[in-house]
Amino acid sequence: TPGLPRGGRLMALEAQPLLWLALWTLAVLARSSGEDADGGPGRDPALPSSYAFSRPVILQGLTDNSRFRDLCTRQRLLASFGDSVVRLSTANTYSYQKVDLPFEKYVEQMLHPQDPISMGNDTLYFFGDNNFTEWASLFRHYSPPPFSLLGTTPAYSFGIAGAGSGVPFHWHGPGFSEVIYGRKRWFLYPPEKTPKFHPNKTTLAWLQDTYPALTPSARPLECTIQAGEVLYFPDRWWHATLNLDTSVFISTFLG
């Protein structure tokens, strides 16, 4: 199908047919969100109502984050933040446990591929819980998608994780998620369709144990987001994520 995202490339697992997920380019978004008199995108445009509250969408070519990407190499992050203490969360649905340790220790000792038999509460994941003041020198170089939702205030969550890691199904408010390095596979269900999952099983275990037995009608929407692409997810949509490579990513939550 034209415009369908690429997906399903994880280690030795065979790709499954992707369900339909909308893909909009910059030109389409500009027409949908309003333009200035000179034809450029309007200032602080609202998200097009055709998907703002009803469906996820992949955004391409909206911003140039090459400078931010340059600052997110392993060498530069360690040079700038190696001594900083970061807060890790367990990679289960509710992320009860929090662990603080130096960023350098996380990168050097814990940024390894996911063990398929490990449980979520035994897997530590660096995403969210960022000290905005401490990371401000990095975040000021990031350009989020130029869209907003009325009455919301954006907040960043920055993450780095190993291949096969991710967070099992959960939901929260709307937002954008951009991949800076690597690839991230997403599985999504609308609010009224609760997925079948164990909250302490990793996404990798769910993909191996539960996903193959799902009937076509019970399978989620899914896609693979690559470096430079952004996924918009609406409010209260169930979603699980799976990093297909060692990945760097940032989300803009509209809270």
PDB file of C-alpha atoms in Angstrom:
ATOM      1  CA  THR A   1       0.000   0.000   0.000  1.00  0.00           C
ATOM      2  CA  PRO A   2       1.558   3.389  -0.944  1.00  0.00           C
ATOM      3  CA  GLY A   3       2.792   5.342   2.049  1.00  0.00           C
ATOM      4  CA  LEU A   4       2.674   2.433   4.469  1.00  0.00           C
ATOM      5  CA  PRO A   5       5.540   2.552   7.018  1.00  0.00           C
ATOM      6  CA  ARG A   6       8.265  -0.033   6.973  1.00  0.00           C
ATOM      7  CA  GLY A   7       8.113  -2.420   9.899  1.00  0.00           C
ATOM      8  CA  GLY A   8       8.710  -5.793  11.413  1.00  0.00           C
ATOM      9  CA  ARG A   9      12.506  -5.990  11.220  1.00  0.00           C
ATOM     10  CA  LEU A  10      13.533  -7.426  14.569  1.00  0.00           C
ATOM     11  CA  MET A  11      16.336  -9.965  14.790  1.00  0.00           C
ATOM     12  CA  ALA A  12      15.111 -13.335  13.503  1.00  0.00           C
ATOM     13  CA  LEU A  13      11.403 -12.659  13.896  1.00  0.00           C
ATOM     14  CA  GLU A  14       9.438 -12.872  10.670  1.00  0.00           C
ATOM     15  CA  ALA A  15       7.645  -9.695   9.613  1.00  0.00           C
ATOM     16  CA  GLN A  16       3.863  -9.733   9.988  1.00  0.00           C
ATOM     17  CA  PRO A  17       1.492  -7.788   7.707  1.00  0.00           C
ATOM     18  CA  LEU A  18       1.120  -4.215   8.844  1.00  0.00           C
ATOM     19  CA  LEU A  19      -2.299  -2.794   9.528  1.00  0.00           C
ATOM     20  CA  TRP A  20      -3.206   0.537   8.006  1.00  0.00           C
ATOM     21  CA  LEU A  21      -1.645   3.600   9.618  1.00  0.00           C
ATOM     22  CA  ALA A  22      -1.895   7.045   8.053  1.00  0.00           C
ATOM     23  CA  LEU A  23       1.264   8.646   6.674  1.00  0.00           C
ATOM     24  CA  TRP A  24       1.195  12.390   6.033  1.00  0.00           C
ATOM     25  CA  THR A  25       3.959  14.441   4.433  1.00  0.00           C
ATOM     26  CA  LEU A  26       4.852  18.046   5.143  1.00  0.00           C
ATOM     27  CA  ALA A  27       2.869  19.296   2.159  1.00  0.00           C
ATOM     28  CA  VAL A  28      -0.324  17.592   3.318  1.00  0.00           C
ATOM     29  CA  LEU A  29       0.134  18.820   6.873  1.00  0.00           C
ATOM     30  CA  ALA A  30       0.661  22.386   5.700  1.00  0.00           C
ATOM     31  CA  ARG A  31      -2.578  22.343   3.729  1.00  0.00           C
ATOM     32  CA  SER A  32      -4.467  20.806   6.668  1.00  0.00           C
ATOM     33  CA  SER A  33      -3.208  23.128   9.379  1.00  0.00           C
ATOM     34  CA  GLY A  34      -3.461  26.505   7.675  1.00  0.00           C
ATOM     35  CA  GLU A  35      -0.886  28.663   5.894  1.00  0.00           C
ATOM     36  CA  ASP A  36       0.398  32.212   6.054  1.00  0.00           C
ATOM     37  CA  ALA A  37      -0.224  34.534   3.138  1.00  0.00           C
ATOM     38  CA  ASP A  38       3.197  33.679   1.702  1.00  0.00           C
ATOM     39  CA  GLY A  39       2.305  29.976   1.557  1.00  0.00           C
ATOM     40  CA  GLY A  40       4.386  28.856   4.542  1.00  0.00           C
ATOM     41  CA  PRO A  41       3.050  26.981   7.555  1.00  0.00           C
ATOM     42  CA  GLY A  42       1.013  29.121   9.906  1.00  0.00           C
ATOM     43  CA  ARG A  43       2.346  30.009  13.358  1.00  0.00           C
ATOM     44  CA  ASP A  44       1.628  27.501  16.112  1.00  0.00           C
ATOM     45  CA  PRO A  45      -0.940  25.633  14.009  1.00  0.00           C
ATOM     46  CA  ALA A  46      -3.393  23.311  15.687  1.00  0.00           C
ATOM     47  CA  LEU A  47      -3.204  19.626  14.928  1.00  0.00           C
ATOM     48  CA  PRO A  48      -5.490  18.748  12.027  1.00  0.00           C
ATOM     49  CA  SER A  49      -8.767  17.575  13.516  1.00  0.00           C
ATOM     50  CA  SER A  50      -8.819  14.592  11.150  1.00  0.00           C
ATOM     51  CA  TYR A  51      -6.375  12.794  13.451  1.00  0.00           C
ATOM     52  CA  ALA A  52      -5.716  14.960  16.523  1.00  0.00           C
ATOM     53  CA  PHE A  53      -8.178  12.998  18.656  1.00  0.00           C
ATOM     54  CA  SER A  54      -8.894   9.936  16.576  1.00  0.00           C
ATOM     55  CA  ARG A  55      -5.832   8.186  15.136  1.00  0.00           C
ATOM     56  CA  PRO A  56      -2.028   8.039  15.184  1.00  0.00           C
ATOM     57  CA  VAL A  57      -0.063   9.430  12.272  1.00  0.00           C
ATOM     58  CA  ILE A  58       3.557   9.415  11.071  1.00  0.00           C
ATOM     59  CA  LEU A  59       5.077  12.840  10.373  1.00  0.00           C
ATOM     60  CA  GLN A  60       8.002  13.344   8.005  1.00  0.00           C
ATOM     61  CA  GLY A  61      10.120  16.307   6.956  1.00  0.00           C
ATOM     62  CA  LEU A  62       8.714  18.761   9.484  1.00  0.00           C
ATOM     63  CA  THR A  63      11.856  19.939  11.258  1.00  0.00           C
ATOM     64  CA  ASP A  64      15.628  19.834  10.876  1.00  0.00           C
ATOM     65  CA  ASN A  65      17.104  18.229  13.983  1.00  0.00           C
ATOM     66  CA  SER A  66      20.537  17.522  12.515  1.00  0.00           C
ATOM     67  CA  ARG A  67      22.228  19.660  15.194  1.00  0.00           C
ATOM     68  CA  PHE A  68      20.373  17.823  17.950  1.00  0.00           C
ATOM     69  CA  ARG A  69      21.336  14.508  16.354  1.00  0.00           C
ATOM     70  CA  ASP A  70      25.013  15.546  16.292  1.00  0.00           C
ATOM     71  CA  LEU A  71      24.832  16.264  20.029  1.00  0.00           C
ATOM     72  CA  CYS A  72      23.297  12.837  20.727  1.00  0.00           C
ATOM     73  CA  THR A  73      26.253  10.692  19.694  1.00  0.00           C
ATOM     74  CA  ARG A  74      27.615   8.415  22.407  1.00  0.00           C
ATOM     75  CA  GLN A  75      30.839  10.419  22.641  1.00  0.00           C
ATOM     76  CA  ARG A  76      29.163  13.787  22.997  1.00  0.00           C
ATOM     77  CA  LEU A  77      26.509  12.659  25.454  1.00  0.00           C
ATOM     78  CA  LEU A  78      29.124  11.078  27.702  1.00  0.00           C
ATOM     79  CA  ALA A  79      31.310  14.193  27.500  1.00  0.00           C
ATOM     80  CA  SER A  80      28.407  16.467  28.451  1.00  0.00           C
ATOM     81  CA  PHE A  81      26.393  14.307  30.866  1.00  0.00           C
ATOM     82  CA  GLY A  82      28.585  11.361  31.886  1.00  0.00           C
ATOM     83  CA  ASP A  83      28.699  12.472  35.525  1.00  0.00           C
ATOM     84  CA  SER A  84      25.025  13.389  35.682  1.00  0.00           C
ATOM     85  CA  VAL A  85      22.781  11.179  37.781  1.00  0.00           C
ATOM     86  CA  VAL A  86      19.860   9.837  35.755  1.00  0.00           C
ATOM     87  CA  ARG A  87      16.696   8.141  36.954  1.00  0.00           C
ATOM     88  CA  LEU A  88      15.862   4.785  35.397  1.00  0.00           C
ATOM     89  CA  SER A  89      12.437   3.143  35.447  1.00  0.00           C
ATOM     90  CA  THR A  90      11.527  -0.507  35.345  1.00  0.00           C
ATOM     91  CA  ALA A  91      10.308  -1.516  31.882  1.00  0.00           C
ATOM     92  CA  ASN A  92       6.854  -2.703  32.924  1.00  0.00           C
ATOM     93  CA  THR A  93       3.471  -1.097  32.451  1.00  0.00           C
ATOM     94  CA  TYR A  94       3.418   0.837  35.718  1.00  0.00           C
ATOM     95  CA  SER A  95       7.167   1.548  36.171  1.00  0.00           C
ATOM     96  CA  TYR A  96       6.937   1.293  39.955  1.00  0.00           C
ATOM     97  CA  GLN A  97      10.655   1.047  40.674  1.00  0.00           C
ATOM     98  CA  LYS A  98      13.068   3.937  40.133  1.00  0.00           C
ATOM     99  CA  VAL A  99      16.856   3.641  40.276  1.00  0.00           C
ATOM    100  CA  ASP A 100      19.337   6.547  40.214  1.00  0.00           C
ATOM    101  CA  LEU A 101      22.866   6.108  38.865  1.00  0.00           C
ATOM    102  CA  PRO A 102      25.465   8.025  36.823  1.00  0.00           C
ATOM    103  CA  PHE A 103      24.634   8.346  33.139  1.00  0.00           C
ATOM    104  CA  GLU A 104      28.065   6.987  32.187  1.00  0.00           C
ATOM    105  CA  LYS A 105      27.436   3.806  34.165  1.00  0.00           C
ATOM    106  CA  TYR A 106      24.108   3.295  32.412  1.00  0.00           C
ATOM    107  CA  VAL A 107      25.656   3.716  28.950  1.00  0.00           C
ATOM    108  CA  GLU A 108      28.765   1.639  29.625  1.00  0.00           C
ATOM    109  CA  GLN A 109      27.227  -1.184  31.658  1.00  0.00           C
ATOM    110  CA  MET A 110      23.467  -1.385  31.007  1.00  0.00           C
ATOM    111  CA  LEU A 111      22.899  -0.383  27.390  1.00  0.00           C
ATOM    112  CA  HIS A 112      22.787  -3.954  26.133  1.00  0.00           C
ATOM    113  CA  PRO A 113      20.263  -6.001  24.135  1.00  0.00           C
ATOM    114  CA  GLN A 114      17.134  -7.137  25.965  1.00  0.00           C
ATOM    115  CA  ASP A 115      17.232 -10.640  27.424  1.00  0.00           C
ATOM    116  CA  PRO A 116      14.085 -12.312  26.034  1.00  0.00           C
ATOM    117  CA  ILE A 117      13.388 -14.132  29.305  1.00  0.00           C
ATOM    118  CA  SER A 118      13.845 -11.131  31.625  1.00  0.00           C
ATOM    119  CA  MET A 119      10.755  -9.652  33.208  1.00  0.00           C
ATOM    120  CA  GLY A 120       9.879  -5.977  33.032  1.00  0.00           C
ATOM    121  CA  ASN A 121      10.639  -5.321  36.698  1.00  0.00           C
ATOM    122  CA  ASP A 122      14.164  -6.691  36.134  1.00  0.00           C
ATOM    123  CA  THR A 123      14.825  -4.376  33.186  1.00  0.00           C
ATOM    124  CA  LEU A 124      15.906  -0.772  33.765  1.00  0.00           C
ATOM    125  CA  TYR A 125      15.040   1.756  31.074  1.00  0.00           C
ATOM    126  CA  PHE A 126      16.218   5.347  30.627  1.00  0.00           C
ATOM    127  CA  PHE A 127      13.246   7.391  29.446  1.00  0.00           C
ATOM    128  CA  GLY A 128      11.416  10.230  31.100  1.00  0.00           C
ATOM    129  CA  ASP A 129      12.218  11.549  34.579  1.00  0.00           C
ATOM    130  CA  ASN A 130      14.715  13.915  32.945  1.00  0.00           C
ATOM    131  CA  ASN A 131      16.027  16.859  34.952  1.00  0.00           C
ATOM    132  CA  PHE A 132      15.096  19.612  32.499  1.00  0.00           C
ATOM    133  CA  THR A 133      17.524  22.130  34.006  1.00  0.00           C
ATOM    134  CA  GLU A 134      20.458  19.740  33.791  1.00  0.00           C
ATOM    135  CA  TRP A 135      19.615  18.649  30.239  1.00  0.00           C
ATOM    136  CA  ALA A 136      18.589  22.131  29.041  1.00  0.00           C
ATOM    137  CA  SER A 137      21.796  22.598  27.033  1.00  0.00           C
ATOM    138  CA  LEU A 138      20.738  19.612  24.911  1.00  0.00           C
ATOM    139  CA  PHE A 139      16.981  20.179  24.773  1.00  0.00           C
ATOM    140  CA  ARG A 140      17.325  23.774  23.524  1.00  0.00           C
ATOM    141  CA  HIS A 141      18.650  22.388  20.241  1.00  0.00           C
ATOM    142  CA  TYR A 142      15.602  20.182  19.661  1.00  0.00           C
ATOM    143  CA  SER A 143      12.816  21.361  17.358  1.00  0.00           C
ATOM    144  CA  PRO A 144       9.534  19.576  18.115  1.00  0.00           C
ATOM    145  CA  PRO A 145       6.791  19.196  15.507  1.00  0.00           C
ATOM    146  CA  PRO A 146       5.173  22.615  14.899  1.00  0.00           C
ATOM    147  CA  PHE A 147       1.710  21.556  16.014  1.00  0.00           C
ATOM    148  CA  SER A 148      -0.211  22.027  19.230  1.00  0.00           C
ATOM    149  CA  LEU A 149      -3.390  21.018  21.006  1.00  0.00           C
ATOM    150  CA  LEU A 150      -5.465  23.748  22.596  1.00  0.00           C
ATOM    151  CA  GLY A 151      -4.989  23.919  26.349  1.00  0.00           C
ATOM    152  CA  THR A 152      -1.867  21.737  26.503  1.00  0.00           C
ATOM    153  CA  THR A 153       1.727  22.504  27.488  1.00  0.00           C
ATOM    154  CA  PRO A 154       4.542  20.440  25.897  1.00  0.00           C
ATOM    155  CA  ALA A 155       7.115  18.609  28.022  1.00  0.00           C
ATOM    156  CA  TYR A 156      10.124  16.625  26.796  1.00  0.00           C
ATOM    157  CA  SER A 157      11.164  13.116  27.743  1.00  0.00           C
ATOM    158  CA  PHE A 158      14.527  11.915  26.438  1.00  0.00           C
ATOM    159  CA  GLY A 159      15.551   8.282  26.201  1.00  0.00           C
ATOM    160  CA  ILE A 160      18.343   5.886  25.232  1.00  0.00           C
ATOM    161  CA  ALA A 161      17.839   2.122  25.168  1.00  0.00           C
ATOM    162  CA  GLY A 162      19.307  -1.113  23.859  1.00  0.00           C
ATOM    163  CA  ALA A 163      18.041  -3.347  21.076  1.00  0.00           C
ATOM    164  CA  GLY A 164      14.971  -5.381  22.012  1.00  0.00           C
ATOM    165  CA  SER A 165      14.064  -3.103  24.914  1.00  0.00           C
ATOM    166  CA  GLY A 166      10.849  -1.148  25.215  1.00  0.00           C
ATOM    167  CA  VAL A 167       7.797  -0.538  27.362  1.00  0.00           C
ATOM    168  CA  PRO A 168       4.755  -2.861  27.362  1.00  0.00           C
ATOM    169  CA  PHE A 169       1.219  -1.628  26.776  1.00  0.00           C
ATOM    170  CA  HIS A 170       0.139   1.485  28.647  1.00  0.00           C
ATOM    171  CA  TRP A 171      -1.667   4.748  27.911  1.00  0.00           C
ATOM    172  CA  HIS A 172      -1.455   8.413  28.804  1.00  0.00           C
ATOM    173  CA  GLY A 173      -2.093  11.792  27.214  1.00  0.00           C
ATOM    174  CA  PRO A 174      -1.287  12.682  23.597  1.00  0.00           C
ATOM    175  CA  GLY A 175       2.138  13.483  22.233  1.00  0.00           C
ATOM    176  CA  PHE A 176       4.846  13.076  19.618  1.00  0.00           C
ATOM    177  CA  SER A 177       7.756  10.631  19.638  1.00  0.00           C
ATOM    178  CA  GLU A 178      10.788  11.144  17.383  1.00  0.00           C
ATOM    179  CA  VAL A 179      13.607   8.674  16.757  1.00  0.00           C
ATOM    180  CA  ILE A 180      17.038  10.323  16.650  1.00  0.00           C
ATOM    181  CA  TYR A 181      19.121   7.163  16.183  1.00  0.00           C
ATOM    182  CA  GLY A 182      17.978   3.611  15.539  1.00  0.00           C
ATOM    183  CA  ARG A 183      14.450   2.315  14.862  1.00  0.00           C
ATOM    184  CA  LYS A 184      11.452   1.931  17.137  1.00  0.00           C
ATOM    185  CA  ARG A 185       8.535  -0.396  16.456  1.00  0.00           C
ATOM    186  CA  TRP A 186       5.129   0.650  17.786  1.00  0.00           C
ATOM    187  CA  PHE A 187       1.984  -1.360  18.520  1.00  0.00           C
ATOM    188  CA  LEU A 188      -1.202   0.673  19.091  1.00  0.00           C
ATOM    189  CA  TYR A 189      -4.842   0.057  20.030  1.00  0.00           C
ATOM    190  CA  PRO A 190      -7.627   2.652  20.314  1.00  0.00           C
ATOM    191  CA  PRO A 191      -8.904   3.428  23.833  1.00  0.00           C
ATOM    192  CA  GLU A 192     -11.961   1.188  23.518  1.00  0.00           C
ATOM    193  CA  LYS A 193      -9.900  -1.896  22.591  1.00  0.00           C
ATOM    194  CA  THR A 194      -7.838  -3.118  25.552  1.00  0.00           C
ATOM    195  CA  PRO A 195      -4.945  -5.322  24.393  1.00  0.00           C
ATOM    196  CA  LYS A 196      -4.180  -8.743  25.791  1.00  0.00           C
ATOM    197  CA  PHE A 197      -0.905  -8.473  27.714  1.00  0.00           C
ATOM    198  CA  HIS A 198       0.828  -9.119  31.043  1.00  0.00           C
ATOM    199  CA  PRO A 199       1.978  -5.831  32.636  1.00  0.00           C
ATOM    200  CA  ASN A 200       5.294  -7.333  33.784  1.00  0.00           C
ATOM    201  CA  LYS A 201       6.205  -9.013  30.494  1.00  0.00           C
ATOM    202  CA  THR A 202       8.487  -7.059  28.202  1.00  0.00           C
ATOM    203  CA  THR A 203       7.310  -6.050  24.754  1.00  0.00           C
ATOM    204  CA  LEU A 204       9.826  -8.510  23.302  1.00  0.00           C
ATOM    205  CA  ALA A 205       8.278 -11.363  25.297  1.00  0.00           C
ATOM    206  CA  TRP A 206       4.772 -10.247  24.250  1.00  0.00           C
ATOM    207  CA  LEU A 207       5.847 -10.205  20.600  1.00  0.00           C
ATOM    208  CA  GLN A 208       7.256 -13.703  20.855  1.00  0.00           C
ATOM    209  CA  ASP A 209       4.594 -15.303  23.064  1.00  0.00           C
ATOM    210  CA  THR A 210       1.276 -13.495  22.519  1.00  0.00           C
ATOM    211  CA  TYR A 211       1.395 -11.682  19.202  1.00  0.00           C
ATOM    212  CA  PRO A 212       1.650 -14.776  16.928  1.00  0.00           C
ATOM    213  CA  ALA A 213      -1.604 -16.200  18.361  1.00  0.00           C
ATOM    214  CA  LEU A 214      -3.665 -13.042  17.804  1.00  0.00           C
ATOM    215  CA  THR A 215      -6.356 -13.207  15.165  1.00  0.00           C
ATOM    216  CA  PRO A 216      -6.157 -10.561  12.425  1.00  0.00           C
ATOM    217  CA  SER A 217      -8.985  -8.591  14.025  1.00  0.00           C
ATOM    218  CA  ALA A 218      -7.239  -8.635  17.407  1.00  0.00           C
ATOM    219  CA  ARG A 219      -3.908  -7.378  16.144  1.00  0.00           C
ATOM    220  CA  PRO A 220      -2.806  -3.785  16.776  1.00  0.00           C
ATOM    221  CA  LEU A 221      -1.979  -1.019  14.395  1.00  0.00           C
ATOM    222  CA  GLU A 222       1.782  -1.145  14.016  1.00  0.00           C
ATOM    223  CA  CYS A 223       4.646   0.639  12.331  1.00  0.00           C
ATOM    224  CA  THR A 224       8.392   1.146  12.560  1.00  0.00           C
ATOM    225  CA  ILE A 225       9.598   4.714  13.105  1.00  0.00           C
ATOM    226  CA  GLN A 226      13.075   5.429  11.765  1.00  0.00           C
ATOM    227  CA  ALA A 227      15.558   8.220  12.470  1.00  0.00           C
ATOM    228  CA  GLY A 228      14.053  11.586  11.591  1.00  0.00           C
ATOM    229  CA  GLU A 229      10.450  10.365  11.672  1.00  0.00           C
ATOM    230  CA  VAL A 230       7.868  11.316  14.296  1.00  0.00           C
ATOM    231  CA  LEU A 231       4.830   9.412  15.493  1.00  0.00           C
ATOM    232  CA  TYR A 232       1.852  11.341  16.852  1.00  0.00           C
ATOM    233  CA  PHE A 233      -0.286   9.301  19.270  1.00  0.00           C
ATOM    234  CA  PRO A 234      -3.698  10.584  20.426  1.00  0.00           C
ATOM    235  CA  ASP A 235      -4.979  10.751  23.989  1.00  0.00           C
ATOM    236  CA  ARG A 236      -5.506   7.422  25.816  1.00  0.00           C
ATOM    237  CA  TRP A 237      -4.389   5.195  22.965  1.00  0.00           C
ATOM    238  CA  TRP A 238      -2.830   1.965  24.216  1.00  0.00           C
ATOM    239  CA  HIS A 239       0.711   1.516  22.924  1.00  0.00           C
ATOM    240  CA  ALA A 240       3.774  -0.656  23.406  1.00  0.00           C
ATOM    241  CA  THR A 241       7.236   0.093  22.026  1.00  0.00           C
ATOM    242  CA  LEU A 242      10.174  -2.014  20.918  1.00  0.00           C
ATOM    243  CA  ASN A 243      13.599  -0.624  20.030  1.00  0.00           C
ATOM    244  CA  LEU A 244      14.943  -2.593  17.083  1.00  0.00           C
ATOM    245  CA  ASP A 245      18.457  -1.184  17.541  1.00  0.00           C
ATOM    246  CA  THR A 246      20.307   0.705  20.223  1.00  0.00           C
ATOM    247  CA  SER A 247      18.190   3.832  19.959  1.00  0.00           C
ATOM    248  CA  VAL A 248      18.069   7.481  20.982  1.00  0.00           C
ATOM    249  CA  PHE A 249      14.619   9.082  21.021  1.00  0.00           C
ATOM    250  CA  ILE A 250      12.702  12.023  22.422  1.00  0.00           C
ATOM    251  CA  SER A 251       8.996  12.506  23.066  1.00  0.00           C
ATOM    252  CA  THR A 252       7.002  15.695  23.384  1.00  0.00           C
ATOM    253  CA  PHE A 253       4.083  15.048  25.715  1.00  0.00           C
ATOM    254  CA  LEU A 254       1.105  17.368  25.374  1.00  0.00           C
ATOM    255  CA  GLY A 255      -0.134  17.498  28.943  1.00  0.00           C
TER     256      GLY A 255
END
